[in-house]
Short mmCIF file of C-alpha atoms and ligand atoms in Angstrom, two decimals:
data_model
loop_
_atom_site.label_atom_id
_atom_site.label_comp_id
_atom_site.label_asym_id
_atom_site.label_seq_id
_atom_site.Cartn_x
_atom_site.Cartn_y
_atom_site.Cartn_z
CA MET A 1 -10.17 27.94 21.55
CA ASP A 2 -11.57 29.16 18.53
CA GLN A 3 -15.48 29.68 19.01
CA ASN A 4 -16.06 28.90 15.73
CA ARG A 5 -14.47 25.47 15.58
CA LEU A 6 -17.66 23.60 16.28
CA TYR A 7 -15.43 20.21 15.88
CA TYR A 8 -13.42 21.31 18.91
CA GLN A 9 -16.30 22.66 21.19
CA THR A 10 -18.72 19.65 20.52
CA PRO A 11 -16.84 17.08 18.40
CA TYR A 12 -19.88 15.17 18.42
CA VAL A 13 -22.24 17.55 16.43
CA ARG A 14 -22.98 15.94 13.03
CA THR A 15 -25.36 18.81 11.61
CA PHE A 16 -25.10 22.57 12.26
CA ARG A 17 -26.26 25.98 11.28
CA CYS A 18 -24.05 28.84 9.81
CA THR A 19 -23.80 31.73 7.89
CA VAL A 20 -21.80 31.99 4.69
CA ALA A 21 -18.79 34.28 5.17
CA SER A 22 -17.26 34.24 1.70
CA CYS A 23 -17.35 32.19 -1.74
CA GLU A 24 -14.81 32.39 -4.10
CA GLU A 25 -14.33 29.97 -7.34
CA SER A 26 -10.92 27.93 -7.19
CA LYS A 27 -8.56 27.05 -9.99
CA LYS A 28 -9.98 23.52 -10.64
CA GLY A 29 -13.80 25.16 -11.05
CA THR A 30 -14.95 24.20 -7.46
CA TRP A 31 -16.16 26.61 -4.57
CA LEU A 32 -14.36 27.60 -1.70
CA VAL A 33 -16.39 28.84 1.07
CA THR A 34 -15.77 29.80 4.71
CA LEU A 35 -18.33 30.03 7.23
CA ASP A 36 -18.90 31.74 10.47
CA GLN A 37 -18.74 28.60 12.31
CA THR A 38 -18.28 25.03 11.07
CA GLY A 39 -18.31 21.50 12.16
CA PHE A 40 -16.19 20.38 9.46
CA TYR A 41 -12.69 18.98 10.26
CA PRO A 42 -9.98 20.16 7.92
CA GLU A 43 -7.31 18.06 7.23
CA GLY A 44 -4.34 17.97 9.64
CA GLY A 45 -2.46 16.29 12.01
CA GLY A 46 -2.63 12.73 9.84
CA GLN A 47 -6.42 13.08 9.96
CA PRO A 48 -8.48 13.25 6.92
CA SER A 49 -10.73 16.30 6.39
CA ASP A 50 -14.40 15.61 7.04
CA THR A 51 -16.79 15.51 3.83
CA GLY A 52 -20.61 15.72 3.97
CA THR A 53 -22.98 18.57 2.58
CA LEU A 54 -23.85 22.15 3.06
CA ASN A 55 -27.22 23.24 2.02
CA GLY A 56 -27.29 19.48 0.62
CA ILE A 57 -24.13 20.64 -1.81
CA PRO A 58 -21.24 17.93 -1.69
CA VAL A 59 -18.46 19.32 0.57
CA LEU A 60 -15.71 17.35 -1.14
CA HIS A 61 -12.40 18.67 1.05
CA VAL A 62 -11.94 21.03 3.79
CA GLN A 63 -8.73 22.71 4.42
CA GLU A 64 -7.36 25.35 6.85
CA LYS A 65 -5.07 28.23 5.38
CA GLY A 66 -3.93 30.97 7.68
CA SER A 67 -6.35 30.88 10.16
CA GLN A 68 -9.38 30.39 7.69
CA ILE A 69 -11.26 27.00 6.70
CA PHE A 70 -12.15 26.25 3.43
CA HIS A 71 -14.85 24.32 2.45
CA GLU A 72 -14.55 22.93 -1.27
CA LEU A 73 -17.72 22.59 -3.03
CA GLU A 74 -19.46 21.60 -6.27
CA SER A 75 -21.34 24.93 -6.42
CA PRO A 76 -21.31 27.95 -5.37
CA LEU A 77 -23.12 29.63 -1.64
CA GLU A 78 -24.33 33.29 -1.52
CA PRO A 79 -22.49 35.00 1.03
CA GLY A 80 -24.52 36.25 3.86
CA THR A 81 -26.97 33.36 3.63
CA GLN A 82 -27.88 30.71 6.16
CA ALA A 83 -26.89 26.93 5.61
CA GLU A 84 -26.98 23.77 7.09
CA GLY A 85 -24.17 21.64 7.23
CA ILE A 86 -24.45 17.98 7.63
CA LEU A 87 -21.29 15.68 8.41
CA ASP A 88 -20.39 12.50 6.80
CA TRP A 89 -20.67 11.05 10.29
CA GLN A 90 -19.62 7.45 9.80
CA ARG A 91 -16.39 8.82 8.05
CA ARG A 92 -15.53 11.03 11.02
CA TYR A 93 -16.55 8.74 13.71
CA ASP A 94 -14.28 6.25 11.95
CA ASN A 95 -11.55 8.65 11.67
CA MET A 96 -12.24 9.66 15.53
CA GLN A 97 -11.74 5.88 16.30
CA GLN A 98 -8.61 5.54 14.25
CA HIS A 99 -6.95 8.75 15.62
CA THR A 100 -7.95 7.84 19.19
CA GLY A 101 -6.40 4.25 18.68
CA GLU A 102 -3.43 5.47 17.06
CA HIS A 103 -2.50 7.89 20.14
CA ILE A 104 -3.29 4.78 22.63
CA LEU A 105 -0.58 2.83 20.69
CA SER A 106 2.17 5.79 20.08
CA GLY A 107 1.89 6.76 23.72
CA LEU A 108 2.59 3.04 25.21
CA VAL A 109 5.53 2.66 22.62
CA HIS A 110 6.66 6.06 23.80
CA LYS A 111 6.33 4.74 27.42
CA HIS A 112 7.74 1.59 27.15
CA PHE A 113 10.56 2.28 24.50
CA GLY A 114 11.02 5.97 24.16
CA TYR A 115 10.44 6.10 20.33
CA ASP A 116 8.43 8.89 18.60
CA ASN A 117 5.73 8.37 16.29
CA VAL A 118 7.51 10.18 13.22
CA GLY A 119 4.86 9.45 10.66
CA PHE A 120 1.03 8.71 10.94
CA HIS A 121 -1.05 7.88 7.84
CA MET A 122 -4.64 7.50 7.87
CA GLY A 123 -5.63 6.46 4.69
CA SER A 124 -9.10 5.05 3.36
CA ASP A 125 -8.46 1.43 4.14
CA GLU A 126 -5.02 1.25 6.14
CA VAL A 127 -3.58 3.66 8.91
CA THR A 128 0.10 3.53 9.11
CA VAL A 129 2.39 4.49 12.14
CA ASP A 130 6.09 4.92 11.85
CA PHE A 131 8.05 5.13 14.90
CA ASN A 132 12.01 5.81 14.88
CA GLY A 133 13.05 2.26 16.70
CA PRO A 134 12.98 -1.47 16.12
CA LEU A 135 10.17 -3.21 17.67
CA SER A 136 9.98 -7.18 17.72
CA PRO A 137 6.73 -9.03 17.16
CA ASP A 138 6.21 -10.23 20.47
CA GLU A 139 6.68 -6.63 21.78
CA LEU A 140 4.00 -5.91 19.48
CA ASP A 141 1.70 -8.03 20.83
CA CYS A 142 2.22 -6.81 24.39
CA LEU A 143 1.66 -3.55 23.44
CA GLU A 144 -1.53 -4.39 21.66
CA ASP A 145 -2.68 -6.36 24.80
CA GLU A 146 -2.00 -3.13 26.87
CA ALA A 147 -3.72 -0.79 24.38
CA ASN A 148 -6.83 -3.03 24.10
CA GLN A 149 -6.81 -3.15 28.17
CA LEU A 150 -7.06 0.82 28.17
CA ILE A 151 -10.25 0.29 25.78
CA TYR A 152 -11.88 -2.42 28.35
CA GLU A 153 -11.14 0.40 31.03
CA ASN A 154 -12.72 3.03 29.00
CA ARG A 155 -10.73 5.76 30.24
CA ARG A 156 -12.25 9.42 29.50
CA VAL A 157 -10.23 11.31 26.88
CA LYS A 158 -9.47 14.66 28.41
CA VAL A 159 -8.62 17.72 25.86
CA LEU A 160 -6.86 20.63 27.37
CA TYR A 161 -5.83 23.95 26.59
CA PRO A 162 -3.25 24.67 29.27
CA THR A 163 -1.28 28.52 29.98
CA GLU A 164 2.19 28.76 28.63
CA GLU A 165 2.97 28.21 32.28
CA GLU A 166 0.85 24.97 32.50
CA LEU A 167 2.28 23.58 29.34
CA LYS A 168 5.95 23.65 30.88
CA GLU A 169 4.98 21.42 33.53
CA ILE A 170 3.40 18.84 31.26
CA ASP A 171 5.75 15.87 29.69
CA TYR A 172 3.72 15.49 26.59
CA ARG A 173 4.46 14.06 23.28
CA SER A 174 4.72 16.43 20.10
CA LYS A 175 6.06 16.34 16.59
CA LYS A 176 7.18 19.90 16.28
CA GLU A 177 8.15 22.94 18.31
CA LEU A 178 4.52 24.57 18.93
CA SER A 179 4.07 28.05 19.01
CA GLY A 180 0.25 29.81 20.31
CA GLN A 181 -2.28 28.05 22.21
CA VAL A 182 -1.49 24.30 22.26
CA ARG A 183 -4.31 21.64 22.46
CA ILE A 184 -3.11 18.37 24.58
CA VAL A 185 -4.99 15.12 24.51
CA GLU A 186 -4.71 13.12 27.41
CA ILE A 187 -5.40 9.52 27.82
CA PRO A 188 -5.02 8.93 31.53
CA GLY A 189 -2.40 6.08 31.78
CA GLY A 190 -1.75 5.71 28.29
CA ASP A 191 -0.77 9.10 26.51
CA ILE A 192 -0.48 12.77 26.77
CA CYS A 193 0.24 14.52 23.64
CA ALA A 194 -0.07 17.55 21.49
CA CYS A 195 -2.77 17.14 19.00
CA CYS A 196 -5.05 18.97 16.46
CA GLY A 197 -7.25 16.37 15.48
CA THR A 198 -10.73 14.90 16.72
CA HIS A 199 -11.24 12.41 19.34
CA VAL A 200 -13.72 10.05 20.65
CA GLU A 201 -14.80 11.01 24.63
CA THR A 202 -13.90 7.19 25.96
CA THR A 203 -11.40 5.21 25.19
CA GLY A 204 -13.72 2.40 24.93
CA GLU A 205 -15.41 4.14 21.82
CA VAL A 206 -12.36 2.75 20.03
CA GLY A 207 -13.77 -0.81 20.21
CA ILE A 208 -10.70 -2.59 19.51
CA ILE A 209 -7.04 -1.78 18.55
CA LYS A 210 -5.61 -4.80 16.16
CA ILE A 211 -2.20 -4.46 14.47
CA ARG A 212 -2.09 -6.05 11.19
CA SER A 213 1.37 -6.17 10.21
CA MET A 214 5.06 -4.51 10.94
CA ILE A 215 7.65 -3.98 8.33
CA HIS A 216 11.27 -2.46 9.10
CA TYR A 217 11.39 0.91 7.96
CA LYS A 218 14.03 4.04 7.49
CA GLY A 219 15.87 2.07 10.69
CA GLY A 220 12.45 1.91 12.44
CA VAL A 221 9.32 0.45 11.72
CA ARG A 222 6.16 0.77 9.95
CA VAL A 223 3.03 -0.79 12.00
CA SER A 224 -0.25 -1.18 10.21
CA MET A 225 -3.18 -0.85 12.66
CA LEU A 226 -6.69 -0.72 12.53
CA CYS A 227 -9.67 0.48 15.03
CA GLY A 228 -13.15 0.47 15.71
CA ARG A 229 -15.48 -0.81 12.89
CA ARG A 230 -12.71 -0.91 10.22
CA ALA A 231 -11.16 -3.82 12.38
CA LEU A 232 -14.38 -5.44 12.70
CA LEU A 233 -15.09 -5.16 8.86
CA ASP A 234 -11.41 -6.51 8.43
CA TYR A 235 -12.07 -9.66 10.63
CA ARG A 236 -15.40 -10.35 8.64
CA GLN A 237 -13.56 -10.34 5.65
CA ARG A 238 -10.57 -12.45 6.61
CA LEU A 239 -13.28 -14.95 8.06
CA LYS A 240 -14.77 -15.03 4.47
CA ASP A 241 -11.60 -15.36 2.47
CA GLU A 242 -10.39 -18.15 5.23
CA ALA A 243 -13.71 -19.91 4.58
CA ALA A 244 -13.56 -19.48 0.76
CA VAL A 245 -9.64 -21.01 0.81
CA SER A 246 -11.05 -24.01 3.05
CA VAL A 247 -13.64 -25.07 0.64
CA LEU A 248 -11.03 -24.49 -2.52
CA LEU A 249 -8.42 -26.87 -0.44
CA SER A 250 -11.58 -29.41 0.77
CA ALA A 251 -9.70 -28.66 4.34
CA LYS A 252 -11.11 -27.81 7.47
CA LEU A 253 -10.28 -24.44 8.67
CA ASP A 254 -7.70 -25.60 11.18
CA LEU A 255 -6.43 -27.69 8.54
CA VAL A 256 -5.77 -24.91 5.97
CA PRO A 257 -2.01 -24.44 6.68
CA GLU A 258 -1.32 -27.87 6.45
CA ALA A 259 -3.38 -28.44 3.32
CA VAL A 260 -1.47 -25.42 1.41
CA GLU A 261 1.90 -27.11 2.59
CA LYS A 262 0.78 -30.24 0.95
CA LEU A 263 -0.37 -28.40 -2.08
CA LYS A 264 2.77 -26.64 -2.12
CA ASN A 265 4.81 -30.03 -1.85
CA GLU A 266 2.99 -31.50 -4.85
CA SER A 267 3.50 -28.64 -7.00
CA GLN A 268 7.11 -28.60 -6.32
CA GLU A 269 6.97 -32.33 -7.38
CA LYS A 270 5.06 -31.92 -10.50
CA GLY A 271 7.09 -28.79 -11.15
CA ALA A 272 10.19 -31.43 -11.12
CA LEU A 273 8.88 -33.89 -12.94
CA ILE A 274 7.55 -31.45 -16.02
CA GLY A 275 11.36 -30.18 -16.11
CA ARG A 276 12.34 -34.25 -16.42
CA LEU A 277 9.89 -34.65 -19.31
CA TYR A 278 10.92 -31.28 -20.79
CA GLN A 279 14.73 -32.47 -20.75
CA SER A 280 13.96 -35.88 -22.21
CA LEU A 281 11.74 -34.12 -25.21
CA PHE A 282 14.76 -31.11 -25.22
CA GLU A 283 17.18 -34.01 -25.79
CA GLN A 284 14.94 -35.74 -28.33
CA LYS A 285 14.41 -32.49 -30.15
CA ALA A 286 18.42 -31.62 -30.23
CA ALA A 287 19.38 -34.85 -31.77
CA ARG A 288 17.69 -33.76 -34.59
CA TYR A 289 20.08 -31.06 -35.29
CA PRO A 290 23.47 -31.92 -36.54
CA GLU A 291 26.59 -30.57 -35.08
CA SER A 292 27.44 -27.40 -36.81
CA SER A 293 30.05 -24.47 -36.60
CA ARG A 294 26.86 -22.07 -38.22
CA PRO A 295 24.84 -20.16 -35.91
CA LEU A 296 21.28 -22.12 -35.29
CA LEU A 297 18.08 -20.22 -34.90
CA VAL A 298 14.84 -22.06 -34.32
CA PHE A 299 11.31 -21.05 -33.37
CA GLU A 300 9.11 -23.31 -30.91
CA GLU A 301 5.35 -23.28 -29.77
CA GLU A 302 4.76 -21.69 -26.45
CA LEU A 303 7.65 -22.15 -24.10
CA ALA A 304 7.96 -20.70 -21.00
CA PRO A 305 11.15 -18.46 -20.14
CA VAL A 306 12.77 -21.41 -18.34
CA GLN A 307 12.12 -24.02 -20.99
CA LEU A 308 13.52 -21.61 -23.72
CA ARG A 309 16.55 -21.42 -21.83
CA GLN A 310 16.62 -25.09 -21.07
CA LEU A 311 16.69 -26.09 -24.85
CA ALA A 312 19.36 -23.25 -26.21
CA THR A 313 21.43 -24.99 -23.53
CA LEU A 314 21.40 -28.13 -24.61
CA LEU A 315 21.75 -27.35 -28.16
CA TYR A 316 24.68 -24.92 -27.77
CA GLU A 317 26.47 -27.34 -24.91
CA GLN A 318 25.99 -29.97 -27.51
CA LYS A 319 27.84 -27.82 -30.01
CA LYS A 320 24.55 -27.61 -32.76
CA GLY A 321 25.42 -24.22 -33.55
CA SER A 322 28.05 -21.64 -32.79
CA ILE A 323 25.36 -19.27 -31.61
CA VAL A 324 22.04 -20.53 -30.74
CA GLY A 325 18.81 -18.69 -30.70
CA VAL A 326 15.41 -20.08 -29.70
CA LEU A 327 12.30 -18.22 -29.88
CA SER A 328 8.61 -18.55 -28.57
CA GLY A 329 5.64 -16.57 -29.37
CA ASN A 330 3.60 -15.63 -26.47
CA GLY A 331 0.24 -15.30 -27.68
CA LYS A 332 0.99 -11.39 -28.68
CA LYS A 333 1.29 -10.39 -32.57
CA ASP A 334 5.01 -10.16 -33.77
CA GLU A 335 6.45 -10.49 -30.20
CA TYR A 336 8.80 -13.29 -29.36
CA GLN A 337 10.66 -14.64 -26.08
CA TYR A 338 14.10 -15.48 -26.64
CA ALA A 339 16.75 -17.50 -25.43
CA LEU A 340 20.48 -16.76 -26.93
CA GLY A 341 23.15 -19.25 -26.07
CA SER A 342 27.08 -19.78 -26.90
CA SER A 343 29.97 -21.14 -25.71
CA SER A 344 32.08 -18.91 -27.93
CA ALA A 345 30.60 -15.61 -28.67
CA ASP A 346 29.28 -12.81 -26.02
CA MET A 347 25.71 -12.97 -25.91
CA ARG A 348 25.75 -9.85 -24.08
CA ALA A 349 27.09 -7.63 -26.69
CA PHE A 350 25.19 -10.16 -29.00
CA SER A 351 21.67 -9.23 -27.18
CA LYS A 352 22.09 -5.82 -27.52
CA ALA A 353 22.80 -5.79 -31.30
CA MET A 354 19.62 -7.70 -31.51
CA ASN A 355 17.63 -5.80 -29.17
CA ARG A 356 18.56 -2.48 -30.84
CA ARG A 357 17.12 -3.88 -34.60
CA LEU A 358 14.24 -5.66 -32.97
CA HIS A 359 12.65 -3.21 -30.35
CA GLY A 360 13.88 -5.72 -27.76
CA ARG A 361 14.57 -5.79 -24.20
CA GLY A 362 16.61 -8.16 -21.85
CA GLY A 363 20.11 -9.23 -21.29
CA GLY A 364 22.25 -11.99 -19.33
CA SER A 365 25.63 -13.01 -19.03
CA SER A 366 28.21 -14.09 -21.79
CA LEU A 367 27.02 -17.49 -22.20
CA MET A 368 23.13 -16.92 -22.02
CA ALA A 369 20.92 -14.09 -22.82
CA GLN A 370 17.05 -13.80 -22.40
CA GLY A 371 14.42 -11.26 -23.30
CA THR A 372 11.62 -10.01 -25.74
CA PHE A 373 11.97 -8.77 -29.37
CA GLN A 374 8.74 -6.81 -30.67
CA ALA A 375 9.03 -7.95 -34.33
CA ALA A 376 7.94 -10.12 -36.59
CA ARG A 377 9.65 -13.61 -37.14
CA GLU A 378 10.64 -12.91 -40.74
CA GLU A 379 12.45 -9.42 -39.09
CA ILE A 380 14.19 -11.85 -36.39
CA GLU A 381 15.29 -14.33 -39.21
CA THR A 382 17.10 -11.51 -41.09
CA ALA A 383 18.65 -9.75 -38.18
CA PHE A 384 19.95 -12.79 -36.82
CA ARG A 385 21.37 -13.76 -40.10
CA GLU A 386 23.03 -10.34 -40.65
CA GLU A 387 24.25 -10.40 -37.23
CA THR A 388 25.71 -13.53 -37.34
CA LYS A 389 27.40 -13.75 -40.51
CA ASN A 390 31.06 -13.20 -39.24
CA ASP A 391 30.17 -15.88 -36.51
ZN1 LIG B 1 -3.28 13.46 17.19
#
């Protein structure tokens, strides 16, 4: 174990004294400082770097290159001088809780299903773990229960530095072939894994492991989880959100799902009613146009795409034009939504030609095309006239 890595020797150190060994300006204009010893954990093994201050100067990021640990600072420190490092402890402790929690879950998944953790990401708001095999929601519930049981039992997390001979006797999880001194983190009864990260001393400090979601991912699953205070904050926020929804729905908390379902049904009924009203409105509109074998262009006020299609369909089915274009502004200057319909001409080719002239986007089938033109009304009228002159 490197004597100068205080985050390994005493993972709970929050402040430490050190001597500045070197200081160089980076390409970004920040300063890269090495120290004779450090408590700042450098990014690695899925765990983000620590932050904090060195002599009051913000430490933005910490990275290991070769065997050196570089602290990225906003301003320089003189080599040879003494410095005091102060960690952003809340951030580090949170990382330790998430990391130990991840080991507990990954170890149990490995023990019961034989899957490996093939991806671990500790983001600022989400922690995800990828496993190379499927898990069902019920299996995840069981894993979550067992993981939390290990927390209640408050087991001591062990960090081992075995010799090569000793290592051969240990059955441990590892993401890659390791060389040199291997650091093993053991959670008795839960997991044994090669790891370079920092961990809490006892499983009880993880507080809680809560799995939030699971998605299918690359033949396996991606599990989103939270531990410790993050899980508490998430729970707090969810209760606030739930209370807000309950007020908005005027429903008691336990009746929120029923209230949402009722609202959804009402909304669908209203949608169907609006559709019928528009249909009769459009039938009246369509009746105003005579049957014609000439192209027909109609501008309407503020229609949604579905209504544009409804009106265009009615007009070409009732043979009110060889090609029917229905357009509606959408509140932006010189931007129009369109629906182009015809039972004789190919609307895919026609919309392509119109899009080209009118900075348009969209397409559809041979009968109906929909999209947007970025052009003024007069330009659209001219383009429509010229592109339909042979129809
Ligand atoms: Zn680890």
